[in-house]
PDB file of C-alpha atoms in Angstrom:
ATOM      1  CA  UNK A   1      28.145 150.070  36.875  1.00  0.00           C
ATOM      2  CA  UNK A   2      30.334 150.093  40.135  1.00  0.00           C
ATOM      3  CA  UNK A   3      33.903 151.052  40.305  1.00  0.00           C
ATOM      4  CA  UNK A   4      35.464 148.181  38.808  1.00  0.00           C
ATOM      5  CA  UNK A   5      33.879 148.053  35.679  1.00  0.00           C
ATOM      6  CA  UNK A   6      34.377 151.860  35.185  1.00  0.00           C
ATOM      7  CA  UNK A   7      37.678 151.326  35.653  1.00  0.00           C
ATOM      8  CA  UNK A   8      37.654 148.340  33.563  1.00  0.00           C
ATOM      9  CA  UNK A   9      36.136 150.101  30.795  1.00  0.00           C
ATOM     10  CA  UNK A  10      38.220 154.023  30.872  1.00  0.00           C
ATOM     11  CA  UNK A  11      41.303 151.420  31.149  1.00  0.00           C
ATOM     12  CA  UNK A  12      39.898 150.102  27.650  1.00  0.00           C
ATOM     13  CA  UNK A  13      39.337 153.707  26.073  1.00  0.00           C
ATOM     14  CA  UNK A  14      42.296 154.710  27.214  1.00  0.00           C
ATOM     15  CA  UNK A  15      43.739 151.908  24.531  1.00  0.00           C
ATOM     16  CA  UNK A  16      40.934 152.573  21.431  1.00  0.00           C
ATOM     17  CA  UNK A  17      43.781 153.112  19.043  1.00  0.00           C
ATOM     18  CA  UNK A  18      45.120 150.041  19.736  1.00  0.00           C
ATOM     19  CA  UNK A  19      43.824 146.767  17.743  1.00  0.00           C
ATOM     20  CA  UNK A  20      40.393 145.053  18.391  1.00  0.00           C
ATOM     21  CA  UNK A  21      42.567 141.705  19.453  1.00  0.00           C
ATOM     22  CA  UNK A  22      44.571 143.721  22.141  1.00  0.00           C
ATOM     23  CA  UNK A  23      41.712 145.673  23.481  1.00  0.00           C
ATOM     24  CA  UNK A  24      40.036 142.350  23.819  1.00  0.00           C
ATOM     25  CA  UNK A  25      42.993 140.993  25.368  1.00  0.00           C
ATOM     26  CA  UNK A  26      43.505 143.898  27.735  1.00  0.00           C
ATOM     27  CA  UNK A  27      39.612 143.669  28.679  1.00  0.00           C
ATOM     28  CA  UNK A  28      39.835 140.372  29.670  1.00  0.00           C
ATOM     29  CA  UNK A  29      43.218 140.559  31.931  1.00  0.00           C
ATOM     30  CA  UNK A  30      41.618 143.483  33.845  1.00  0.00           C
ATOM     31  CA  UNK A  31      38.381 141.218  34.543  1.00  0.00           C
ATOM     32  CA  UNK A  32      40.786 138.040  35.749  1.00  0.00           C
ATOM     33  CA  UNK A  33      42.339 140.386  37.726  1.00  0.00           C
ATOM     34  CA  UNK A  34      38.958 142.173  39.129  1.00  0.00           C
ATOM     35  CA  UNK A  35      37.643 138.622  40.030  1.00  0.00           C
ATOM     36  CA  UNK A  36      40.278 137.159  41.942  1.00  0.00           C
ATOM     37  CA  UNK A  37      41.454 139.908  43.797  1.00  0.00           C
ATOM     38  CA  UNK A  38      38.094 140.132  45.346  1.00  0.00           C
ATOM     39  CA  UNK A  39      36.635 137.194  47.917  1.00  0.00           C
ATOM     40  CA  UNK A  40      33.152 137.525  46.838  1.00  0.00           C
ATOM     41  CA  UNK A  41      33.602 137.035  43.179  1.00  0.00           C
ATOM     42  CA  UNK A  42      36.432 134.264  43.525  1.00  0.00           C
ATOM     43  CA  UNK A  43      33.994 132.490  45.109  1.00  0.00           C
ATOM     44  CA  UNK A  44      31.812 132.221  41.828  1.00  0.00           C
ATOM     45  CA  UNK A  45      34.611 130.600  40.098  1.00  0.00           C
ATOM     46  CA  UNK A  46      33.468 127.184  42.083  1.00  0.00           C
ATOM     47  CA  UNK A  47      30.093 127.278  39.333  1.00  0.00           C
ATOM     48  CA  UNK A  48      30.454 124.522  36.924  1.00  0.00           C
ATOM     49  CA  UNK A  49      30.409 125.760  33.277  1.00  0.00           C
ATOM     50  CA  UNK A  50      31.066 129.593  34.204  1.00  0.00           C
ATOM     51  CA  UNK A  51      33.727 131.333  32.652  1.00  0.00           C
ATOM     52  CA  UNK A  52      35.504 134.590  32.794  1.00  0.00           C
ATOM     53  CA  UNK A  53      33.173 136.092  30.562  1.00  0.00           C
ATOM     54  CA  UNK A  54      29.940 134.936  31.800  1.00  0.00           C
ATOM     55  CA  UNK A  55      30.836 135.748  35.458  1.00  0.00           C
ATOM     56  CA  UNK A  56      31.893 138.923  34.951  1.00  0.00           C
ATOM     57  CA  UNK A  57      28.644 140.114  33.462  1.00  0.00           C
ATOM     58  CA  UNK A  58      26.831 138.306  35.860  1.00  0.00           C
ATOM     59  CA  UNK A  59      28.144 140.328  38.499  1.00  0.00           C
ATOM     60  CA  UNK A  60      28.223 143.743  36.398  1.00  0.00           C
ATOM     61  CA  UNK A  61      23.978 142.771  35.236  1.00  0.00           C
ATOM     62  CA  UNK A  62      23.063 141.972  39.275  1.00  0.00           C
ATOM     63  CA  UNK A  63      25.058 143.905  41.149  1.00  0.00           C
ATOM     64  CA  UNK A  64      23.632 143.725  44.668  1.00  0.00           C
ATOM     65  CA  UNK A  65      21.724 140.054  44.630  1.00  0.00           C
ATOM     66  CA  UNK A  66      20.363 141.017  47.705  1.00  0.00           C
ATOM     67  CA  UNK A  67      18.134 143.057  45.603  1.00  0.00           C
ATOM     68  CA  UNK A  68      16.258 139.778  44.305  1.00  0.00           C
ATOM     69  CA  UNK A  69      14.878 137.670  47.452  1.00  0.00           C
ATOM     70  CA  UNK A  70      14.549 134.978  45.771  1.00  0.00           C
ATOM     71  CA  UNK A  71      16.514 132.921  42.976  1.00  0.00           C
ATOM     72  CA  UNK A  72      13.508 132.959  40.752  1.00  0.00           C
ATOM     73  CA  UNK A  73      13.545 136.880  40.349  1.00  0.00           C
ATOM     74  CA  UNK A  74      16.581 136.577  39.220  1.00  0.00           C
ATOM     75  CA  UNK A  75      15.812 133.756  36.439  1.00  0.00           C
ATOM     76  CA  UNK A  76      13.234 136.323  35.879  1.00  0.00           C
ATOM     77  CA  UNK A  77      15.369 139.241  35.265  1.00  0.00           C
ATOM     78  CA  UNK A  78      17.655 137.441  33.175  1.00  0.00           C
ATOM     79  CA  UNK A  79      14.193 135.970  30.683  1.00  0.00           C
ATOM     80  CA  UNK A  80      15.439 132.276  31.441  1.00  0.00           C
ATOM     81  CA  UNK A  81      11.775 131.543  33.047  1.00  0.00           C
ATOM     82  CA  UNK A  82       9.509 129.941  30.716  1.00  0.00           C
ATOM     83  CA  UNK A  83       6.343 131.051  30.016  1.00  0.00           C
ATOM     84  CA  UNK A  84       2.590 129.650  30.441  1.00  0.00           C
ATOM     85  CA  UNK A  85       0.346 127.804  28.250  1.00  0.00           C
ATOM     86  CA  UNK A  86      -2.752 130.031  27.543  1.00  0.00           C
ATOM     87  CA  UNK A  87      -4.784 127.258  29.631  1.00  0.00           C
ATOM     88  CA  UNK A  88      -3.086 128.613  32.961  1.00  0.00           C
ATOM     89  CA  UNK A  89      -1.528 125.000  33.593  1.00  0.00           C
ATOM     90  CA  UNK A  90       2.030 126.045  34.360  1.00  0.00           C
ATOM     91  CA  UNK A  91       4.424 122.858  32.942  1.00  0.00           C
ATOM     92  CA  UNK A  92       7.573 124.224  32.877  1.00  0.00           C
ATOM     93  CA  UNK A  93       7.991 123.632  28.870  1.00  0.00           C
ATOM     94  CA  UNK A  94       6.631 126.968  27.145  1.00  0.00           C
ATOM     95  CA  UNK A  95       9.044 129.446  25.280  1.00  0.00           C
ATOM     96  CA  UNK A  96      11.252 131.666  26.842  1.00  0.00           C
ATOM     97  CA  UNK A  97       9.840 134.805  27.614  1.00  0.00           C
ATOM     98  CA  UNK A  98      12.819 136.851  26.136  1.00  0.00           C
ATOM     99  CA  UNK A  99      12.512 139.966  28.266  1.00  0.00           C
ATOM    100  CA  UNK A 100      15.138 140.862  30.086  1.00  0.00           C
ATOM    101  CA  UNK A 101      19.332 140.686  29.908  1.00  0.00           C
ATOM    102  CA  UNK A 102      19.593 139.027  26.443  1.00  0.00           C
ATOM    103  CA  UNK A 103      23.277 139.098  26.091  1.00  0.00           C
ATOM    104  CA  UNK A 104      23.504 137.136  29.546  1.00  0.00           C
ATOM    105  CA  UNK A 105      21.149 135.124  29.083  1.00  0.00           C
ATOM    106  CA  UNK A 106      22.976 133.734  25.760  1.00  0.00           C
ATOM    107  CA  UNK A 107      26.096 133.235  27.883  1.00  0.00           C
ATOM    108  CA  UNK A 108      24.090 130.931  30.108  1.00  0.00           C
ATOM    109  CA  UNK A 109      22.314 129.099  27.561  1.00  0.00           C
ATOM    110  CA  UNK A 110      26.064 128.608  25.735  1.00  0.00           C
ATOM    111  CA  UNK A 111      26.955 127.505  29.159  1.00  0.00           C
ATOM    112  CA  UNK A 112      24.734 125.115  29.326  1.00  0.00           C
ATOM    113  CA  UNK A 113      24.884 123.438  26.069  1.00  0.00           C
ATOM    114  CA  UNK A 114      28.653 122.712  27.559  1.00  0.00           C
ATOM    115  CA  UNK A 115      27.816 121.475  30.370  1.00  0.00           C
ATOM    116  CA  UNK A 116      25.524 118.602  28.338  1.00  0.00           C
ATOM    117  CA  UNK A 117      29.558 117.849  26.546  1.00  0.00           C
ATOM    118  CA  UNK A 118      30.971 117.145  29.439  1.00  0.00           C
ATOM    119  CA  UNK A 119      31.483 115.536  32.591  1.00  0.00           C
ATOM    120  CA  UNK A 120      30.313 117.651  35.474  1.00  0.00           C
ATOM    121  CA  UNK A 121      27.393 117.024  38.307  1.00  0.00           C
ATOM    122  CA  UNK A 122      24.683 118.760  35.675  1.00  0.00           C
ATOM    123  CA  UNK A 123      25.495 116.799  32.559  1.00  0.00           C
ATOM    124  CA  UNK A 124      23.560 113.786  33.866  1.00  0.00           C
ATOM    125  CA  UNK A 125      20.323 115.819  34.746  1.00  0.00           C
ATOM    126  CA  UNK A 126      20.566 117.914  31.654  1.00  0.00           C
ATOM    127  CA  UNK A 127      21.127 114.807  29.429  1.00  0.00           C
ATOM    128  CA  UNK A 128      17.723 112.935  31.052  1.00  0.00           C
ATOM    129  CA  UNK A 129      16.155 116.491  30.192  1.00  0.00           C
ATOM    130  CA  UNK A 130      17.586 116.199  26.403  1.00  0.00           C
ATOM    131  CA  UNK A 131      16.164 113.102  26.070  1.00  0.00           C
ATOM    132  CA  UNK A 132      12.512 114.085  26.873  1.00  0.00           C
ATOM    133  CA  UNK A 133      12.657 117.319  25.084  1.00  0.00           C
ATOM    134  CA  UNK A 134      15.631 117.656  22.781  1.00  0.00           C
ATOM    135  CA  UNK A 135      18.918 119.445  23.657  1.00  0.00           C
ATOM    136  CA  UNK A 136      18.002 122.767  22.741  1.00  0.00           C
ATOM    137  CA  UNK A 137      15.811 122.648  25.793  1.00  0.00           C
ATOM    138  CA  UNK A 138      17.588 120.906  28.075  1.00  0.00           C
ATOM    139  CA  UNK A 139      20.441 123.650  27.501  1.00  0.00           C
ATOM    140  CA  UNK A 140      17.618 126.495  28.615  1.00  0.00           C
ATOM    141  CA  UNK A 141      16.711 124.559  31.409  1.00  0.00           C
ATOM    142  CA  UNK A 142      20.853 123.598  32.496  1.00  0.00           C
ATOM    143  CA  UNK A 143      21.406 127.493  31.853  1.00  0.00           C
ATOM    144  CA  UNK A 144      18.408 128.191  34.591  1.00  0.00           C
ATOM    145  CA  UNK A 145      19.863 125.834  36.911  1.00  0.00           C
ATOM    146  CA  UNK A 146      22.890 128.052  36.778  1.00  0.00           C
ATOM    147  CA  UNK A 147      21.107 130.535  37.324  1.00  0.00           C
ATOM    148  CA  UNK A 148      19.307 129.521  40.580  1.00  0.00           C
ATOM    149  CA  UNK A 149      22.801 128.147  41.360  1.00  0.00           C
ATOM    150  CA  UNK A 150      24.513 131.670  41.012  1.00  0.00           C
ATOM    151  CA  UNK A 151      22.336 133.622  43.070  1.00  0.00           C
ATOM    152  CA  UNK A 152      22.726 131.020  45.834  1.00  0.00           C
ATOM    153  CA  UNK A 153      26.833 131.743  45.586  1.00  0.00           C
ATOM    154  CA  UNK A 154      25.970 135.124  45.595  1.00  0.00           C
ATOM    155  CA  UNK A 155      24.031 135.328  48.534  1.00  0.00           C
ATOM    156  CA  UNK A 156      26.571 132.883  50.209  1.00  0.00           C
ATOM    157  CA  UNK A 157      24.788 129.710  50.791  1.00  0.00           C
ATOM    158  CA  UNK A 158      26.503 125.924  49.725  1.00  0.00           C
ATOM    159  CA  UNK A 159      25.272 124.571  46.561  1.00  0.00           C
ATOM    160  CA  UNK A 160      26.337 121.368  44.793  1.00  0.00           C
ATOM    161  CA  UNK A 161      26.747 122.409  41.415  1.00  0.00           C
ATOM    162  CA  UNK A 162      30.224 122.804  42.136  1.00  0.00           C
ATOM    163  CA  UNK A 163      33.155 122.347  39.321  1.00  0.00           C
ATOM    164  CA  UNK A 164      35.284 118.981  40.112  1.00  0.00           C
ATOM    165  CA  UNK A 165      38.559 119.443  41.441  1.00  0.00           C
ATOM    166  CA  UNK A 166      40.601 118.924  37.767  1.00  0.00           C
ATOM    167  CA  UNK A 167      38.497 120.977  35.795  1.00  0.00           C
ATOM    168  CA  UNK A 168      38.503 124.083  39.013  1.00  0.00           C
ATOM    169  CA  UNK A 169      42.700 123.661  38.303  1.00  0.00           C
ATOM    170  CA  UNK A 170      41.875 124.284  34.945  1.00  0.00           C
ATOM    171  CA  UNK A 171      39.882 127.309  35.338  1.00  0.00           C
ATOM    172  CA  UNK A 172      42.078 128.822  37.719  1.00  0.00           C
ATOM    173  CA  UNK A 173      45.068 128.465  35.560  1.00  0.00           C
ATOM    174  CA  UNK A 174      43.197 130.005  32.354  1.00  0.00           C
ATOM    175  CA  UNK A 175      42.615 132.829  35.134  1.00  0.00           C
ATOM    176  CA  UNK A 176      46.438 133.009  35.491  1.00  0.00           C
ATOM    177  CA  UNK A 177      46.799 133.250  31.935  1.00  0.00           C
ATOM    178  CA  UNK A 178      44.402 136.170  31.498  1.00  0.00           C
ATOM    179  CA  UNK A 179      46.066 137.697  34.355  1.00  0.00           C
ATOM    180  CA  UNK A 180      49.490 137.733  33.300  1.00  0.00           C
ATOM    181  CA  UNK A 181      53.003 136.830  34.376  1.00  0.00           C
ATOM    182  CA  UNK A 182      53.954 140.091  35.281  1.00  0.00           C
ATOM    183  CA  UNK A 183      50.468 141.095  37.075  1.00  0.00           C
ATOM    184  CA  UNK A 184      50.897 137.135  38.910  1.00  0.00           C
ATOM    185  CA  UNK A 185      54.241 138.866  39.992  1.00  0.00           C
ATOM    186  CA  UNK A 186      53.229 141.840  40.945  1.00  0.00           C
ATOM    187  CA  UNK A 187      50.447 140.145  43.164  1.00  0.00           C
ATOM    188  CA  UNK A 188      52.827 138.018  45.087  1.00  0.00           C
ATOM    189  CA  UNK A 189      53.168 134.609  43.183  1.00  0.00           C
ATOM    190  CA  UNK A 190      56.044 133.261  41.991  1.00  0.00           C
ATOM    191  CA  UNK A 191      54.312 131.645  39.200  1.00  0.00           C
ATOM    192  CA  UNK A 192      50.672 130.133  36.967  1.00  0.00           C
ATOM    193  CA  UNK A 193      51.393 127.055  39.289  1.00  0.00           C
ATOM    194  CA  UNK A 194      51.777 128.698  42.943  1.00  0.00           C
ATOM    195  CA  UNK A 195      48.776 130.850  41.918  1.00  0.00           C
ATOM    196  CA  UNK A 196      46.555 127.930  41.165  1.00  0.00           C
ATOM    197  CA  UNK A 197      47.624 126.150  44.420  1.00  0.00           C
ATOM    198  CA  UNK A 198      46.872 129.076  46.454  1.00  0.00           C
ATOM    199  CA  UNK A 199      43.326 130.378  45.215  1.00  0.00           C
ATOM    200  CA  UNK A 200      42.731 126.380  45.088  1.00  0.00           C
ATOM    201  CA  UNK A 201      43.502 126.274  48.886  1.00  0.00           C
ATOM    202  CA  UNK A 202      41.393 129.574  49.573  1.00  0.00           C
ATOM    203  CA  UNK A 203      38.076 128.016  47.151  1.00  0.00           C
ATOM    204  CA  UNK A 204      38.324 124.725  49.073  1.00  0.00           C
ATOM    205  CA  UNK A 205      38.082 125.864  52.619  1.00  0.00           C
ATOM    206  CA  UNK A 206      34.809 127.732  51.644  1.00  0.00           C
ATOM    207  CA  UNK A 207      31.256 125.441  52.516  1.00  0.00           C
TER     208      UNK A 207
END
């Protein structure tokens, strides 16, 4: 656990006698505030169909992505990698193998059933996927696409899987609302909407 999430988490003790609704609350306003105070983990926010939550343990699970060299350790690490038929023929349709980061790799999968909802540049694949092998699947396989899509963020290279332009205002202003007003004060903006525009400017000029 680095810094952040120590801090993150003695911030939460701290508050244990408070109720489970505020502690929640208070968790959540100190991640908002963790991931857009920091370049590297702004920069995630572009993923289609990853929230606050998701991201967060994404980063707190990996920590340095370096430390996988290529995306499919990482799909590995998180169990999202399906496994192969006793024949040896590898087709890309056996279970999960259900090893590794369980929690995270439900976030994913949640994300992914989402993403089949609703309009974004993975809904068309995922639907063609649903229709050969049923939606259940096709979330798996949208949630591993994340995945791959993640640790290229992470290591800094342009993807496509990139939110639309509406639905990145949207995120951004849930962010502000998890944040605060008085933290969005204390940080320099004047309000939900000058915050938006300004991490909007500071995503878009990023490849």
């Amino acid at each position: 656990m680095d810094a952040g999430a120590q801090h993150v988490v003695a911030t939460v003790a701290q508050h244990s006698g408070g109720s489970a609704n505020a502690r929640r609350t208070l968790l959540r306003r100190h991640m908002a505030q963790e991931i857009v105070a920091e370049e590297a983990l702004l920069r995630l926010t572009r993923l289609c169909g990853i929230n606050l939550i998701t991201l967060y343990g994404v980063v707190a699970a990996v920590g340095d992505v370096r430390r996988f060299t290529h995306s499919k350790k990482l799909v590995a690490y998180l169990g999202l990698n399906p496994s192969v038929s006793q024949s040896g023929n590898f087709q890309g349709s056996g279970a999960l193998k259900r090893h590794g980061r369980g929690a995270l790799r439900a976030l994913l999968i949640q994300s992914g059933k989402k993403l089949l909802e609703v309009n974004n540049p993975l809904q068309k694949w995922g639907l063609a996927v649903a229709a050969r092998r049923g939606r259940n699947k096709a979330a798996v396989a949208v949630a591993r696409k994340l995945c791959v899509a993640l640790w290229h963020l992470m290591m800094g290279h342009a993807i496509g899987t990139l939110e639309r332009l509406d639905t990145l205002q949207t995120k951004l202003s849930k962010f502000a609302t998890e944040i605060g007003p008085a933290a969005l004060t204390a940080f320099g903006y004047n309000n939900r909407a000058d915050f938006v525009q300004k991490k909007l400017y500071v995503l878009r000029s990023y490849p």
